[in-house]
XYZ file of C-alpha atoms in Angstrom:
156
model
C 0.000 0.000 0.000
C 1.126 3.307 -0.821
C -0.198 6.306 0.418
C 0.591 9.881 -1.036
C 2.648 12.532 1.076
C 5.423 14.331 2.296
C 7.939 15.031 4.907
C 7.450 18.723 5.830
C 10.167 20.563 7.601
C 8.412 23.435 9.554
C 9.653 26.612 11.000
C 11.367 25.180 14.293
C 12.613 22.869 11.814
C 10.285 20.019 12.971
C 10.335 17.300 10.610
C 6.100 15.727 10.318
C 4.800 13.097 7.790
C 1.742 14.315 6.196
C -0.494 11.379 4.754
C -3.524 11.805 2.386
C -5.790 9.031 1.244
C -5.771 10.640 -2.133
C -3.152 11.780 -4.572
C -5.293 15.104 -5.311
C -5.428 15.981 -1.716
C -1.561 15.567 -1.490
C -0.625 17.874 -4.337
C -3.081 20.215 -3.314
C -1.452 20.267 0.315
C 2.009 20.329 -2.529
C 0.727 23.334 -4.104
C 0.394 25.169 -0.219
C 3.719 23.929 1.262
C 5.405 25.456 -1.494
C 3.665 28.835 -1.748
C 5.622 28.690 1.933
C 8.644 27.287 1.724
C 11.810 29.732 1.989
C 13.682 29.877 -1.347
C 17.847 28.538 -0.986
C 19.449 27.258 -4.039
C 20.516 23.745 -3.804
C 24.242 22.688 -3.578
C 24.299 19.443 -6.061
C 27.911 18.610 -4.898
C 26.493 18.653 -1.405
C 23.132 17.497 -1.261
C 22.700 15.837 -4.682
C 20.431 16.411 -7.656
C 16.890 16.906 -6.686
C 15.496 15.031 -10.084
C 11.938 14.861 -11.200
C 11.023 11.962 -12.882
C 7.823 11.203 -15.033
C 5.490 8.005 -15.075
C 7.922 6.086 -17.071
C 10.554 7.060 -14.254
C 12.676 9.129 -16.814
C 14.275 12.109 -15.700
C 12.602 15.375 -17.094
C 14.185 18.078 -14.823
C 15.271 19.157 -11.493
C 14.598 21.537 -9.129
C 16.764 24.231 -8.458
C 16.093 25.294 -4.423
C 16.394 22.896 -1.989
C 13.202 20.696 -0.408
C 15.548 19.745 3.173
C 14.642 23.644 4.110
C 12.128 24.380 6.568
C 8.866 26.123 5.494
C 7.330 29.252 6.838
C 4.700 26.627 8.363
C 4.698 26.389 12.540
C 4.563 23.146 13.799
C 1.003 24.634 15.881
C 0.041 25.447 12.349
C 0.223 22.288 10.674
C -3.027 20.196 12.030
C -5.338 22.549 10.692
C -3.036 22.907 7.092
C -3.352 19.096 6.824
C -7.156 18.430 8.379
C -7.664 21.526 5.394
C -6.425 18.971 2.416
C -8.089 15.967 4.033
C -4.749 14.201 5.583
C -3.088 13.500 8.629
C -0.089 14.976 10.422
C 2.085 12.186 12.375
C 5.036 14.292 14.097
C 7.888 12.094 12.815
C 11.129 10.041 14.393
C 10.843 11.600 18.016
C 13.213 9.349 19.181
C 15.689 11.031 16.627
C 17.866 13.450 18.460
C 17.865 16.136 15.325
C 15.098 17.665 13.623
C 12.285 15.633 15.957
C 9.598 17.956 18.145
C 11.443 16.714 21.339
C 14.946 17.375 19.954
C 13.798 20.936 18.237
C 11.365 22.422 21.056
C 12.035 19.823 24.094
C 8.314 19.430 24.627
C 4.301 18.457 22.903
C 3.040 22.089 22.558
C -0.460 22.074 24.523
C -2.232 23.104 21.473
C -0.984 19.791 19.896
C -3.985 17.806 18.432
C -2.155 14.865 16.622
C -3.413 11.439 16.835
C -0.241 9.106 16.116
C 3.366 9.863 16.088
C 6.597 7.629 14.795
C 9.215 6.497 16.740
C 12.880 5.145 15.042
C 13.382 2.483 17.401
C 9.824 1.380 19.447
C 12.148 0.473 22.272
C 12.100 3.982 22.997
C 7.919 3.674 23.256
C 7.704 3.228 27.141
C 10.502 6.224 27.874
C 8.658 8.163 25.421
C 5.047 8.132 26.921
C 6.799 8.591 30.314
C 8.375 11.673 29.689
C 5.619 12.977 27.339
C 1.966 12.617 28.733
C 0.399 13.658 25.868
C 1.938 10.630 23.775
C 0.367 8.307 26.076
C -3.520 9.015 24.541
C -1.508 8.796 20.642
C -1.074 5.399 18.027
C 2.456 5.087 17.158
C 3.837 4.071 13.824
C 7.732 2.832 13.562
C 9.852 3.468 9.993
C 13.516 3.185 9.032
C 13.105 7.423 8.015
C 14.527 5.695 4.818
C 14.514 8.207 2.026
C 16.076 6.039 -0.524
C 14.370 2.404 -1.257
C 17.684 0.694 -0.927
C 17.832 1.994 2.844
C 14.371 0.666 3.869
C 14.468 -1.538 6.879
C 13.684 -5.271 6.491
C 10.282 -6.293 8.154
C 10.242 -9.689 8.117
């Protein structure tokens, strides 16, 4: 199963999956994130080509600023951008200790309204809902934060 989305990077530099049950929804919610994101040319020799392929997954261009920069979008901000375009906001890898809500602000903002969160490593689960009431009442998801398909961790 594959489900449309993105990684957003927001202001605090808070990295959050945002998941949409439909591909319109998620290039809507495209189309908004971009309108806010803050305009840095990539560094190819540093951060690599960012390619854009079509459905025959043949290169037809790049693009020239890079998507690893944070957005003009607050992390209180982002429920209601996602809820907006029909999706869901999971705060993501808060076990992480760079560019996680815990590692960025050190806290779950009271405002938060998120449902599920992800965690690197689950072993972390029971430290994490101890130190973060809010977590306790949340579903939690575990990836690799693989963002190439040879890096994806092996399930079975």
């Amino acid at each position: 199963l594959a489900l449309p989305g993105m990684e957003l990077t927001t202001q605090e530099e808070v990295h959050v999956l945002c998941l949409f049950a439909k591909l319109a929804d998620a290039m809507d919610f495209d189309a908004y994130v971009e309108e806010r994101m803050i305009p840095f040319p990539n560094n190819e020799e540093i951060f690599g080509r960012q390619i854009i392929r079509d459905e025959q997954d043949e290169i037809c261009g790049s693009l020239p600023n890079l998507l690893i920069n944070a957005t003009s979008i607050g992390f209180d901000d982002v429920y209601d951008a996602v809820t907006q375009f029909h999706g869901i906001m999971i705060p993501a890898h808060l076990d992480k200790t760079t560019t996680s809500l815990l590692s960025n602000l050190g806290f779950v903002p009271d405002s938060s309204r998120f449902t599920c969160f992800e965690l690197n490593n689950l072993a972390n689960l029971h430290q994490v809902r101890e130190d973060h009431p809010y977590l306790r009442q949340c579903n939690v998801i575990s990836s690799s934060d693989a963002h190439y398909l040879e890096h994806l961790r092996d399930s079975g």
